[in-house]
Short mmCIF file of C-alpha atoms and ligand atoms in Angstrom, two decimals:
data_model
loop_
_atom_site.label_atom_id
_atom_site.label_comp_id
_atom_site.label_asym_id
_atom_site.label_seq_id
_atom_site.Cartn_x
_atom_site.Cartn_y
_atom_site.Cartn_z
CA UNK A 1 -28.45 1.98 10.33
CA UNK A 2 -25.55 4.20 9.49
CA UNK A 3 -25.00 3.73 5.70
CA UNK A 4 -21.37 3.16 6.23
CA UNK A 5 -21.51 0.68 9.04
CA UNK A 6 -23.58 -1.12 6.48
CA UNK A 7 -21.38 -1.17 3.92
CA UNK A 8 -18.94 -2.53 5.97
CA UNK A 9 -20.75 -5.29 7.08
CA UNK A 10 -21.69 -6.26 3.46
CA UNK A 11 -18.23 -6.49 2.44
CA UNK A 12 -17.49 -8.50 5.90
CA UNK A 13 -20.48 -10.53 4.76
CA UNK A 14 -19.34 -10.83 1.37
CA UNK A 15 -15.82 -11.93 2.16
CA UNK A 16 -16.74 -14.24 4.94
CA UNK A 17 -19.27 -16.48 2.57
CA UNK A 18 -15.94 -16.01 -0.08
CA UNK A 19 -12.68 -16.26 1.54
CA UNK A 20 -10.95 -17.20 -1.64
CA UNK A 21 -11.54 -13.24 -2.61
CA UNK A 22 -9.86 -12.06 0.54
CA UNK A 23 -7.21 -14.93 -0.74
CA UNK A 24 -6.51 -13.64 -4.19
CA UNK A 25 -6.30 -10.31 -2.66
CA UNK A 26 -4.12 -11.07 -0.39
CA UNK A 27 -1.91 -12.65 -2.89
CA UNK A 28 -1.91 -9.77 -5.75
CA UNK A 29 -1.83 -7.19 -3.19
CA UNK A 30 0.16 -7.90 0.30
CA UNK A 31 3.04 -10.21 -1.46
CA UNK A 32 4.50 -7.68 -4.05
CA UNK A 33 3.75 -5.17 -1.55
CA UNK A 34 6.26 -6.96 0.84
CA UNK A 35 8.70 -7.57 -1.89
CA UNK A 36 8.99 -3.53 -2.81
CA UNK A 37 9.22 -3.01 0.51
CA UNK A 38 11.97 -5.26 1.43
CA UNK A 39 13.65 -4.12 -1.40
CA UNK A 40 13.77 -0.33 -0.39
CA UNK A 41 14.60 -1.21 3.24
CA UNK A 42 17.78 -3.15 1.51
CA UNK A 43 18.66 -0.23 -0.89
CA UNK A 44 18.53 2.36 1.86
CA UNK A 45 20.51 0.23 4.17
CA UNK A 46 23.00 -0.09 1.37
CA UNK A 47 22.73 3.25 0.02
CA UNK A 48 23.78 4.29 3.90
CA UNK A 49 26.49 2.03 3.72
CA UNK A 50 28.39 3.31 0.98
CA UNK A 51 28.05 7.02 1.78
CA UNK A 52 29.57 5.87 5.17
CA UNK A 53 32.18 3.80 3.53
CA UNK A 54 33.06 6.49 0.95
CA UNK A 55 32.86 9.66 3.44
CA UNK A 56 35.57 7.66 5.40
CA UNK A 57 37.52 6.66 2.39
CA UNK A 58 38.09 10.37 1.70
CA UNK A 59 38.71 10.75 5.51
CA UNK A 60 41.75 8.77 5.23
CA UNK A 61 43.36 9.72 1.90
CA UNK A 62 43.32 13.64 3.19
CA UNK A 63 44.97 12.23 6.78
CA UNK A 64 47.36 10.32 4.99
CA UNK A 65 47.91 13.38 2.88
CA UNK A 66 47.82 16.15 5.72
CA UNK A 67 50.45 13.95 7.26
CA UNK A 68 53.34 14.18 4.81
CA UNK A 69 51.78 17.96 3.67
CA UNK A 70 52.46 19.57 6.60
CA UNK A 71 56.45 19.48 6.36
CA UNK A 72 55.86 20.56 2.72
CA UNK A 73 53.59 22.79 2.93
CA UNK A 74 55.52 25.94 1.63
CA UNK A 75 57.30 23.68 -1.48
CA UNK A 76 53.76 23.84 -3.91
CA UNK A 77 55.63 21.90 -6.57
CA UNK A 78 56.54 19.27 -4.25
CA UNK A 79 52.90 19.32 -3.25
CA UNK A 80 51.77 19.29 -6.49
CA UNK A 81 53.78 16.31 -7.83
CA UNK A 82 52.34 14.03 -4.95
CA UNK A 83 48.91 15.19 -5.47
CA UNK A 84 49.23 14.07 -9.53
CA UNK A 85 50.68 10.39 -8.36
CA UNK A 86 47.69 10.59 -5.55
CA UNK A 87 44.86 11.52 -8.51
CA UNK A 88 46.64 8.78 -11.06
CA UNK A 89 46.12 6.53 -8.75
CA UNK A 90 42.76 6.82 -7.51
CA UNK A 91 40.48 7.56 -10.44
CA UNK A 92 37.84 9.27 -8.80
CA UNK A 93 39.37 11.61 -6.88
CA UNK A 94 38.83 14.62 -9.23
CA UNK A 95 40.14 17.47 -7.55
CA UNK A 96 42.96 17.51 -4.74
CA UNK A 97 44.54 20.67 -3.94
CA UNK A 98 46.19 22.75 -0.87
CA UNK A 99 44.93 26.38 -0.70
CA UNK A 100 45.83 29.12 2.05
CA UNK A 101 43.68 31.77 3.13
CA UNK A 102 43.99 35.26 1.05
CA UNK A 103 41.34 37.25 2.23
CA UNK A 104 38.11 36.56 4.70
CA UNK A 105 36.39 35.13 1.27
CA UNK A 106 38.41 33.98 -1.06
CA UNK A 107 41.56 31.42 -1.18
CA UNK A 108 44.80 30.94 -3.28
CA UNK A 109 45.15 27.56 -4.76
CA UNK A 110 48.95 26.73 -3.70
CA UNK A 111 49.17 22.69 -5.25
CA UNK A 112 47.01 21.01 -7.41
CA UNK A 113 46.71 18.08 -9.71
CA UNK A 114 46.86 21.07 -13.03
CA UNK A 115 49.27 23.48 -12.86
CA UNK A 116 47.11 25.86 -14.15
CA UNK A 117 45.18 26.11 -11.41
CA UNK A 118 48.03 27.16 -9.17
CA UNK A 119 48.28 30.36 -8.12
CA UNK A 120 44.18 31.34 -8.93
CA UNK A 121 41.84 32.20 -6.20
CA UNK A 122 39.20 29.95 -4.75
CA UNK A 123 35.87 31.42 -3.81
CA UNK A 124 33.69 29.17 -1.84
CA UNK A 125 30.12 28.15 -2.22
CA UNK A 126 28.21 28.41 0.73
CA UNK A 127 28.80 24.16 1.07
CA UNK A 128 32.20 24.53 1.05
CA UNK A 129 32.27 27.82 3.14
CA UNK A 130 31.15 25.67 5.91
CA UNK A 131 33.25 22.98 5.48
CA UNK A 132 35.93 25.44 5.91
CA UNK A 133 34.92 27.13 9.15
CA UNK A 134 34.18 23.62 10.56
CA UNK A 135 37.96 22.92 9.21
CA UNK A 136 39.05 25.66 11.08
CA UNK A 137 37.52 25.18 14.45
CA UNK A 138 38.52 21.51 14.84
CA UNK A 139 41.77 21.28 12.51
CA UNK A 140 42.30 17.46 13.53
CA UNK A 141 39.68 16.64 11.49
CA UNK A 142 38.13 16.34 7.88
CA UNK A 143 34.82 17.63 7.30
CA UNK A 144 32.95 16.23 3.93
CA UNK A 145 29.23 17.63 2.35
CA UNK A 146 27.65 15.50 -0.61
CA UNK A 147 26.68 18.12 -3.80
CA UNK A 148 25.25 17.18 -7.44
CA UNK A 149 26.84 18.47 -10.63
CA UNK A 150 25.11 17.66 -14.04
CA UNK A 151 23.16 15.11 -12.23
CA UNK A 152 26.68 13.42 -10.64
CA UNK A 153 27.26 13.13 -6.89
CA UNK A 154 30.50 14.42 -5.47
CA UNK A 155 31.69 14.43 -1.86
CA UNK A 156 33.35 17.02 -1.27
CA UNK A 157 35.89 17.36 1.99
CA UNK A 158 38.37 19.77 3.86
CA UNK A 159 40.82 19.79 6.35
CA UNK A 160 43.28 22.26 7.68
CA UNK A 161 46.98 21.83 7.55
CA UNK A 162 47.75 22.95 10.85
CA UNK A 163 51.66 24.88 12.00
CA UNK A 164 53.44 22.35 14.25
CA UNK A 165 54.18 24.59 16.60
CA UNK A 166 51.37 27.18 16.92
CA UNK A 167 48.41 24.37 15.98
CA UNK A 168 46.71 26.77 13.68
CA UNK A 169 45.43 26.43 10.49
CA UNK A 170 48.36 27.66 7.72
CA UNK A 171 46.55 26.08 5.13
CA UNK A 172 43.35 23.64 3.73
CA UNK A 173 43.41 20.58 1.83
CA UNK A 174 40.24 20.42 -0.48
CA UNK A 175 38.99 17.24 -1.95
CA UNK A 176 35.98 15.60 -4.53
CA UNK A 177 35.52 12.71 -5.17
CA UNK A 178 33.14 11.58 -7.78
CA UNK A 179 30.74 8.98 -6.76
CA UNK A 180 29.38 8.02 -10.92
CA UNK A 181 30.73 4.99 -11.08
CA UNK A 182 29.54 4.07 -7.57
CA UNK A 183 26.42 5.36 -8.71
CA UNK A 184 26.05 3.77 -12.20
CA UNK A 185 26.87 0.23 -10.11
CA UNK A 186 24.27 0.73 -7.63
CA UNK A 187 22.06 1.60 -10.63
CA UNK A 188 22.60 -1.38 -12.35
CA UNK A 189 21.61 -3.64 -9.63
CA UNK A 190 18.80 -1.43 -8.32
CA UNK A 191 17.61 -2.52 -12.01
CA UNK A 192 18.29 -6.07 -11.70
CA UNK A 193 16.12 -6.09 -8.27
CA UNK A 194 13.24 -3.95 -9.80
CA UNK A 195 13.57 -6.82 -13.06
CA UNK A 196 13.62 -9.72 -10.35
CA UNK A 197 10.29 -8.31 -8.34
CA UNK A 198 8.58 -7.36 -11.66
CA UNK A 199 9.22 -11.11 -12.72
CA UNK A 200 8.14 -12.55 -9.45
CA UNK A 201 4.59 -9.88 -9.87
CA UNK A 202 3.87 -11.43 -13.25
CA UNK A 203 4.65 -15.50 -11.58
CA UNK A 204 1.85 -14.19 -9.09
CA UNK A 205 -0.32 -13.17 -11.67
CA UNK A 206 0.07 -16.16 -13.57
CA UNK A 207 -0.58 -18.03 -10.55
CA UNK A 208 -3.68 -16.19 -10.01
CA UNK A 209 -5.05 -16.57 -13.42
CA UNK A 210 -4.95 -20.39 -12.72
CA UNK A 211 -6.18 -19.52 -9.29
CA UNK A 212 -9.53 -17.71 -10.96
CA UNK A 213 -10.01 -20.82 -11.93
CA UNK A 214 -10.18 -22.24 -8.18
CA UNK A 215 -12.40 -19.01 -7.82
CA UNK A 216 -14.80 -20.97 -10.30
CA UNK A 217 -15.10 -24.17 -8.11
CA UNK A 218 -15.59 -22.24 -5.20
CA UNK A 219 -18.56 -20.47 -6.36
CA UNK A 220 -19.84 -23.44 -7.47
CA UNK A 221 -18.98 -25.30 -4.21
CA UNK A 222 -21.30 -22.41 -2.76
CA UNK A 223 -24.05 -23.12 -5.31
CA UNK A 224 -23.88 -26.33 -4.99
CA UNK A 225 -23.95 -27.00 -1.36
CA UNK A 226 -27.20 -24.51 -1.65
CA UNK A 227 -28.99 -26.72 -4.21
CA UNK A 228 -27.72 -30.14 -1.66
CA UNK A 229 -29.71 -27.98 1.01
CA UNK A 230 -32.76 -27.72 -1.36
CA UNK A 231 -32.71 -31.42 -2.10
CA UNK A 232 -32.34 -32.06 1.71
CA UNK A 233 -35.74 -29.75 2.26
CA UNK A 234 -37.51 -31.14 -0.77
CA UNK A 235 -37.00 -35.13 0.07
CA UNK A 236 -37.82 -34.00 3.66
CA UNK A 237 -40.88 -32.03 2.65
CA UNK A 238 -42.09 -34.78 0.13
CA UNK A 239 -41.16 -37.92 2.94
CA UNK A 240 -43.74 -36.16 5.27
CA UNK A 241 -46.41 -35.81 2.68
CA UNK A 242 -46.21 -39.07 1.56
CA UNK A 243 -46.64 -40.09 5.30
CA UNK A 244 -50.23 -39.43 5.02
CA UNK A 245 -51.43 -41.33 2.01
CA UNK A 246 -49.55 -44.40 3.38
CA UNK A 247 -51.04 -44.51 6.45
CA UNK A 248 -54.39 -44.61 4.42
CA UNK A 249 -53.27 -47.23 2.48
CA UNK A 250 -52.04 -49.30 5.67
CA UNK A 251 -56.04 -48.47 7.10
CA UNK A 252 -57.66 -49.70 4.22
CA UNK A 253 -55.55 -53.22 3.95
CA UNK A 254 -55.80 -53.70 7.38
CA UNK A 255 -59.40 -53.46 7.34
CA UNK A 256 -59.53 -55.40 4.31
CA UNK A 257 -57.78 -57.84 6.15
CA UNK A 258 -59.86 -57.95 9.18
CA UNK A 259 -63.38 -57.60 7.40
CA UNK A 260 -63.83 -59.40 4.54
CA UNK A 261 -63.65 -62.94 3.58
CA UNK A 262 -60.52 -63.34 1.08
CA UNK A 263 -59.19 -65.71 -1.17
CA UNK A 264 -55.92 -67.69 -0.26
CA UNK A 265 -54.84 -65.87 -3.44
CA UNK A 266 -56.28 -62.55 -2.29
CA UNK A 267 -54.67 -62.26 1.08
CA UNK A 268 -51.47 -63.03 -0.30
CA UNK A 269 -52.15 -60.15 -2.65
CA UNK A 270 -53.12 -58.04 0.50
CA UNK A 271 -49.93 -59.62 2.11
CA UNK A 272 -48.10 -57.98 -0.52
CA UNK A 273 -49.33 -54.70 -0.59
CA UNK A 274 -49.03 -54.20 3.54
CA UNK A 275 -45.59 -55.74 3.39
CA UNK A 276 -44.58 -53.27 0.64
CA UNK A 277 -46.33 -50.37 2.85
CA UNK A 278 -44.60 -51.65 6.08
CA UNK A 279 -41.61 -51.11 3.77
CA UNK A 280 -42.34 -47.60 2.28
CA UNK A 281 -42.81 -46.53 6.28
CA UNK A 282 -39.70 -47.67 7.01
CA UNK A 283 -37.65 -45.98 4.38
CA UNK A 284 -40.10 -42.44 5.49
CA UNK A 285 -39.35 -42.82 8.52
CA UNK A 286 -35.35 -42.93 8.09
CA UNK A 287 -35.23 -40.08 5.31
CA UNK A 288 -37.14 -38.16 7.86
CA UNK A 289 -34.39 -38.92 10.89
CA UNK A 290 -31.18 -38.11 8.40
CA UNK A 291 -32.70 -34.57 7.60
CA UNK A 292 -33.31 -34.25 11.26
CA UNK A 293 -30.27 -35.32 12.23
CA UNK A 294 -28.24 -33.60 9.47
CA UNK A 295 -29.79 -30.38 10.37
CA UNK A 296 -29.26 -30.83 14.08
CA UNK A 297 -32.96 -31.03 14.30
CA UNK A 298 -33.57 -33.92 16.49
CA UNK A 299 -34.30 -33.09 19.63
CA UNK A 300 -33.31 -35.68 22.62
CA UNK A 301 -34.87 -35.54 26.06
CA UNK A 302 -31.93 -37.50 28.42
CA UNK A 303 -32.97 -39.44 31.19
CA UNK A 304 -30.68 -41.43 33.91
CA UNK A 305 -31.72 -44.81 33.30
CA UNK A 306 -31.07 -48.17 33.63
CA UNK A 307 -31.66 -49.80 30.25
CA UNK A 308 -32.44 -53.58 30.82
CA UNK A 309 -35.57 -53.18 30.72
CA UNK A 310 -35.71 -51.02 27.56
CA UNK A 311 -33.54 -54.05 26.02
CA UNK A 312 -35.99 -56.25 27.21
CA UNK A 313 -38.89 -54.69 25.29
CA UNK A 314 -37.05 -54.51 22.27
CA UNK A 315 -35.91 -58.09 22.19
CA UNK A 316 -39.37 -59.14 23.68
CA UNK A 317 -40.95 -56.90 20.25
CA UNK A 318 -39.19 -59.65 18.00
CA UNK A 319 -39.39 -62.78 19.66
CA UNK A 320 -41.83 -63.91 17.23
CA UNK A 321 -40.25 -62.57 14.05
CA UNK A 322 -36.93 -64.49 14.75
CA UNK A 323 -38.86 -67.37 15.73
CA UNK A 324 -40.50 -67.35 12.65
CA UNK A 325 -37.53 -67.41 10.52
CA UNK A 326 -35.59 -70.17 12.89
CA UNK A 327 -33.72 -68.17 14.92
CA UNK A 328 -32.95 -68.54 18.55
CA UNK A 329 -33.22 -64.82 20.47
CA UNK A 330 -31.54 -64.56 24.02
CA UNK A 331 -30.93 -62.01 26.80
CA UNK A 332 -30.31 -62.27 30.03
CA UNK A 333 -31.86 -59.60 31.53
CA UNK A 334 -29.64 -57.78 34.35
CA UNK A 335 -30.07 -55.05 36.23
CA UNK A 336 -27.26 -52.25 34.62
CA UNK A 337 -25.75 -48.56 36.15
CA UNK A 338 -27.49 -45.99 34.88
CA UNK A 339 -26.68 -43.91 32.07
CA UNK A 340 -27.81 -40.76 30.47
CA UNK A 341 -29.98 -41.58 27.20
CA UNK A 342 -33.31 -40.66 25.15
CA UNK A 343 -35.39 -43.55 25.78
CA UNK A 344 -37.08 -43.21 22.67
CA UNK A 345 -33.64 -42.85 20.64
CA UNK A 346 -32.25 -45.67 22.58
CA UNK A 347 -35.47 -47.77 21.64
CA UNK A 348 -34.64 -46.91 18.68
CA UNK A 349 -30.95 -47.92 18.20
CA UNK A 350 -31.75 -51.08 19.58
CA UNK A 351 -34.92 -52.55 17.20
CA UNK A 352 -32.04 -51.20 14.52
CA UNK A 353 -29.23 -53.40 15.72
CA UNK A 354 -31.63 -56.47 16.74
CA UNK A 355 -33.71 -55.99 13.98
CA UNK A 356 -30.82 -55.84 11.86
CA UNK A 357 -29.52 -58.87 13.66
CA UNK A 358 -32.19 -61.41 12.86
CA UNK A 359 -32.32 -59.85 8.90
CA UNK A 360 -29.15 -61.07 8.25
CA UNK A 361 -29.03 -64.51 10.17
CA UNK A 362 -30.57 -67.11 8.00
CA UNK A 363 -29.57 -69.46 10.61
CA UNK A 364 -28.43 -70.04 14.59
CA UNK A 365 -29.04 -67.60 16.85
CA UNK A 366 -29.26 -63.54 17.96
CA UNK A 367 -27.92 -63.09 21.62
CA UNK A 368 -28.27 -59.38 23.40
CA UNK A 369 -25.63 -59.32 26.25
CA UNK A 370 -25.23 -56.85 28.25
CA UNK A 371 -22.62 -56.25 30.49
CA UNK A 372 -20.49 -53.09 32.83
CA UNK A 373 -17.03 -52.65 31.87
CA UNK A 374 -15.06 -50.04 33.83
CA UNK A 375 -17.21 -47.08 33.88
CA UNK A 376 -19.32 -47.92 30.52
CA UNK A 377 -22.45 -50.07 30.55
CA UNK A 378 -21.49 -52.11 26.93
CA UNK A 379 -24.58 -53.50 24.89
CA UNK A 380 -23.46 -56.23 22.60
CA UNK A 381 -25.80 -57.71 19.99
CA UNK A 382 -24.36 -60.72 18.67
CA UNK A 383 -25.40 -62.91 15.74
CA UNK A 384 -24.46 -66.20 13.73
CA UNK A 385 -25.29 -64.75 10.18
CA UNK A 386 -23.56 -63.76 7.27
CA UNK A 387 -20.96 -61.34 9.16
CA UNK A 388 -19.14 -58.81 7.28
CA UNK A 389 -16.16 -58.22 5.19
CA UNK A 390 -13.13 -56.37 6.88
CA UNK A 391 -13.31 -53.80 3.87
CA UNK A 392 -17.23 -53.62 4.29
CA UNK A 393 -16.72 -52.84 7.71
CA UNK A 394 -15.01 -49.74 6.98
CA UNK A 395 -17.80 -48.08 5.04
CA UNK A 396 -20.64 -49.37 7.20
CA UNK A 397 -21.36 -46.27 9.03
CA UNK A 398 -21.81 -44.39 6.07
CA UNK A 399 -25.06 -42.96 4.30
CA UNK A 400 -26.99 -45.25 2.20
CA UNK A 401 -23.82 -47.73 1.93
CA UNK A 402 -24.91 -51.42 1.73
CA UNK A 403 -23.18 -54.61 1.43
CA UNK A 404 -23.31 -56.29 -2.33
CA UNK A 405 -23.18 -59.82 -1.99
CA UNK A 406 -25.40 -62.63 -3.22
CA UNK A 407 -26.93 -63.05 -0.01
CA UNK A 408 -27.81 -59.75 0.85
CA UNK A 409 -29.23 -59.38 -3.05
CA UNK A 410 -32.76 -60.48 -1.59
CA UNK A 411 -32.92 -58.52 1.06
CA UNK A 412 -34.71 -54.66 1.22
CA UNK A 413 -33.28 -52.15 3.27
CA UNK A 414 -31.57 -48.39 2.68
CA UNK A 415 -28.50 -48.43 4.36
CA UNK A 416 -29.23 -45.66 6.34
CA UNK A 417 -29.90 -47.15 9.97
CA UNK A 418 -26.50 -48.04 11.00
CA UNK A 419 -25.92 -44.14 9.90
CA UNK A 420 -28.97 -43.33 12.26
CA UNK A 421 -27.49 -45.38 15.00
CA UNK A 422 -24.10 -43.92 14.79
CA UNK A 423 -25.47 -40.66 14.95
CA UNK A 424 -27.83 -41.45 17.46
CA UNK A 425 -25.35 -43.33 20.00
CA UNK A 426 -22.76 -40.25 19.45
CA UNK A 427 -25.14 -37.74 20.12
CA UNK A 428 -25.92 -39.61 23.69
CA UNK A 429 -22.34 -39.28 24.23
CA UNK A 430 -21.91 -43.05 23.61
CA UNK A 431 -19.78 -45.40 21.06
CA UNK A 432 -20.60 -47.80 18.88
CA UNK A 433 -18.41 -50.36 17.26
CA UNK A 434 -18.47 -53.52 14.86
CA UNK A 435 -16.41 -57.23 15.21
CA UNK A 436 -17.67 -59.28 12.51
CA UNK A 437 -16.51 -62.40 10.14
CA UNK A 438 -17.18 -63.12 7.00
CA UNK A 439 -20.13 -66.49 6.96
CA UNK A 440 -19.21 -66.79 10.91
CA UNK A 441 -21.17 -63.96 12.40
CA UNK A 442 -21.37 -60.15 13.55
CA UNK A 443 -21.40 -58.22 16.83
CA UNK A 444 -21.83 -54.98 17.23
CA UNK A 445 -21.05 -52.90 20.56
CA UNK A 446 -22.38 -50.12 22.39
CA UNK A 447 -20.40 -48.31 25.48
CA UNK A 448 -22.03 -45.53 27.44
CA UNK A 449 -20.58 -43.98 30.36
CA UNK A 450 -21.82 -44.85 33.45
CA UNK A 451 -23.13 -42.14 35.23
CA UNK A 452 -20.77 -41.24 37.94
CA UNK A 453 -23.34 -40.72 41.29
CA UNK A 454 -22.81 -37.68 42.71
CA UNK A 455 -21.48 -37.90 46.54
CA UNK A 456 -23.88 -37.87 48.94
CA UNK A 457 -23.88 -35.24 51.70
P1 ADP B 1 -30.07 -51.67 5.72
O1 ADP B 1 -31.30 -50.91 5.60
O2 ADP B 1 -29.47 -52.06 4.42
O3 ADP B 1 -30.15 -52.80 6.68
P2 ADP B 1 -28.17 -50.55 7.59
O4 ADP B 1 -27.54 -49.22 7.61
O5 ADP B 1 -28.94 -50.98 8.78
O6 ADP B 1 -29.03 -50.61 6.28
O7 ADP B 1 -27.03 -51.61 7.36
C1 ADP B 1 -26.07 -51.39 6.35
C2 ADP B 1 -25.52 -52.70 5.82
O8 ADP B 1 -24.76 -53.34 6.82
C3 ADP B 1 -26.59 -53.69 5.46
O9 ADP B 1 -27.01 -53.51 4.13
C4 ADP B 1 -25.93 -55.02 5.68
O10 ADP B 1 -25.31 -55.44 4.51
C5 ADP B 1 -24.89 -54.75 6.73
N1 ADP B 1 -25.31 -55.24 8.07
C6 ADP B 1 -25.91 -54.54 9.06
N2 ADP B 1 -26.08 -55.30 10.13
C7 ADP B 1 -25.57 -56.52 9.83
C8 ADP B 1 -25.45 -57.77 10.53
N3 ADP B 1 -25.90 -57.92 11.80
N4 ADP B 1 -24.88 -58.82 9.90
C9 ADP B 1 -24.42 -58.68 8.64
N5 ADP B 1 -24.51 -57.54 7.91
C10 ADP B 1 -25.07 -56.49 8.51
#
């Protein structure tokens, strides 16, 4: 495989089996990321803004100037005394003045905001040599360049003075305005923002510190649900080993039982020891259908059936266990709709639920009905016994969960059949449900949907 493409699919391996990495990464890395760049998007736009703002600021103050110059334009001290009340006023303007052409590259300063300056030539940089033939092509307008001087930006702008009557240029006005303090305010909060995201980075990374520690319980989520899956295969491993040695124990009681001659005393013993095997089987048997079933393992074969005569058997197999114990067992066997089940599971749901049934009934009786309601066949098994809390109710699907009373104290079981049942009745696409009081008696319900016959040609 191409060593790349397998690097690749490590990582994707590695950060699918530990999302909180590609979490924490996303965190440190994607939300500062987004707050710089928000942050330069805003100081660009504003940036933009201000140039605009300023660039049109010095616009107007030359129109406004051009306006009133043009009458004047041969009186330089008038000139000059408006341009000092112009400057006074607005701080950063730091040079204003009116020069006229003298030869093809130089000018003569005519006004300006120092005297001393009047009267000296002007020879243009290349930046402002443009501004001035741009000045003198469209005279109407003002043309302004940005430049740096020890590290401060200027704007600097021209416009020609034009003659009213031949519209030519007789003269330029020249303008800079500093932009420091502009400069030193966008600084300032260009500083505050940078101070605001660095605080918001180290919240994150305090965050994530406590996050690491998330990390930590994650991992050991991961371990843990690995050594949960080794438990599951060791108790399932060790239930089917210790299959064997009880079926040799059930052989050798049962032939005890059947061969020789035994004490009262002794069969009671043997009593014992087959009841207690009978029991051990049981438990097997269910540890064995949770792994299964937890693992998806149990396979189903469905069959369209009508189950009567599966309920039948089932209540038929414990006729003479509920008789024993005092308990009447009823069903009126009718013919149902057919549904789509395992026969074997179903067998199996039922001998829980009637078996279950007559186990806790001391007394009265264990009725199967069965009936069709809408397009469900509904199983109900009904009993007179010791019923079931409201609260109980709740948990009595769960694994291993059990009701605690004083009567149930006495009696064996693992709480995991009604678990099996659930799990069993879902899988066949079915329902199961529980109506129960407390000392009056339980039912519990089974709906499967009736299958709908297909129409017939
Ligand atoms: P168990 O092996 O304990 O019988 P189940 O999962 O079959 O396990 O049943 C769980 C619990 O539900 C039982 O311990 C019992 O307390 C209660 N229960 C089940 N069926 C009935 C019933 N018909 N009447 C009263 N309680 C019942």
């Amino acid at each position: 495989m191409n060593p790349l493409f397998n690097i690749f699919l490590r990582g994707f391996l590695f950060a699918q089996n530990n999302p909180q990495i590609i979490y924490t990464l996303f965190l440190v890395v994607m939300i500062p990321s987004a707050f710089f760049f928000t942050s330069e998007q805003f100081l660009r736009i504003a940036r933009e803004n201000q140039d605009l703002f300023e660039r049109n600021r010095i616009g107007i103050l030359q129109d406004v100037f051009v306006l009133f110059a043009k009458e004047h334009v041969d009186d330089a001290s008038y000139l000059s005394t408006h341009i000092q009340s112009i400057v006074e006023q607005n701080e950063t303007v730091t040079r204003l003045q009116v020069m006229r052409k003298n030869t093809s590259s130089e000018f003569i300063i005519v006004a300006s905001k120092d005297d001393v300056d009047v009267g000296t030539p002007f020879v243009p940089d290349p930046l402002s040599s443009a501004l001035f033939s741009n000045a003198t092509g469209r005279p109407g307008e003002s043309f302004a360049a940005k430049f740096f001087t020890d590290g401060v930006r200027y704007w600097r702008s021209v416009r020609a003075i034009t003659d009213a009557s031949s519209a030519m240029p007789v003269a330029y006005v020249l303008t800079d305005v500093s932009m420091a303090e502009a400069d030193a305010v966008a600084r300032k909060n260009i500083r505050s923002a940078y101070l605001v995201l660095a605080l918001i980075i180290f919240l994150i990374i305090v965050l994530l510190a406590r996050q690491a520690r998330i990390i930590d319980y994650a991992t050991l989520y991961q371990k843990l649900k690995e050594v949960d899956h080794m438990k599951d295969d060791f108790v399932s491993m060790a239930a089917h080993e210790l299959r064997s040695p009880l079926s040799i124990i059930r052989g050798y009681t049962e032939m005890l039982a059947d061969g020789e001659k035994l004490s009262p005393g002794g069969q009671t013993n043997l009593k014992h020891i087959d009841d207690a095997a009978v029991h051990l089987n049981h438990l097997i048997g269910d540890i064995l259908d949770v792994a299964k079933l937890q693992e998806g393992r149990m396979s189903f074969r469905f069959e369209s059936r009508d189950v009567s005569k599966d309920i039948a058997e089932v209540v038929e197999s414990f006729m003479r266990v509920a008789s024993d114990k005092g308990l009447k067992l009823s069903y009126e066997n009718i013919s149902l709709p057919l549904i789509s089940i395992d026969p074997d599971r179903f067998h199996q749901v039922m001998i829980n639920l009637v078996g279950n049934a007559i186990k806790y009934t001391p007394s009265g009786e264990v009725r199967v009905i069965t009936s069709q309601e809408k397009e469900s066949v509904v199983v109900r098994v009904s009993d007179t016994g010791m019923g079931i809390s409201a609260e109980d109710q709740q948990k009595l699907f769960q694994k291993f969960y059990r009701v605690k009373s004083e009567e149930t104290s006495t009696i064996t079981g693992t709480g995991l059949g009604l678990w099996i049942t659930s799990q069993m009745v879902k899988t066949m696409h079915g329902d199961i449900a529980v109506e129960s009081i407390k000392g009056k008696g339980t039912d519990f319900i089974l709906r499967f949907p009736v299958i709908k016959e297909s129409p017939t040609a």
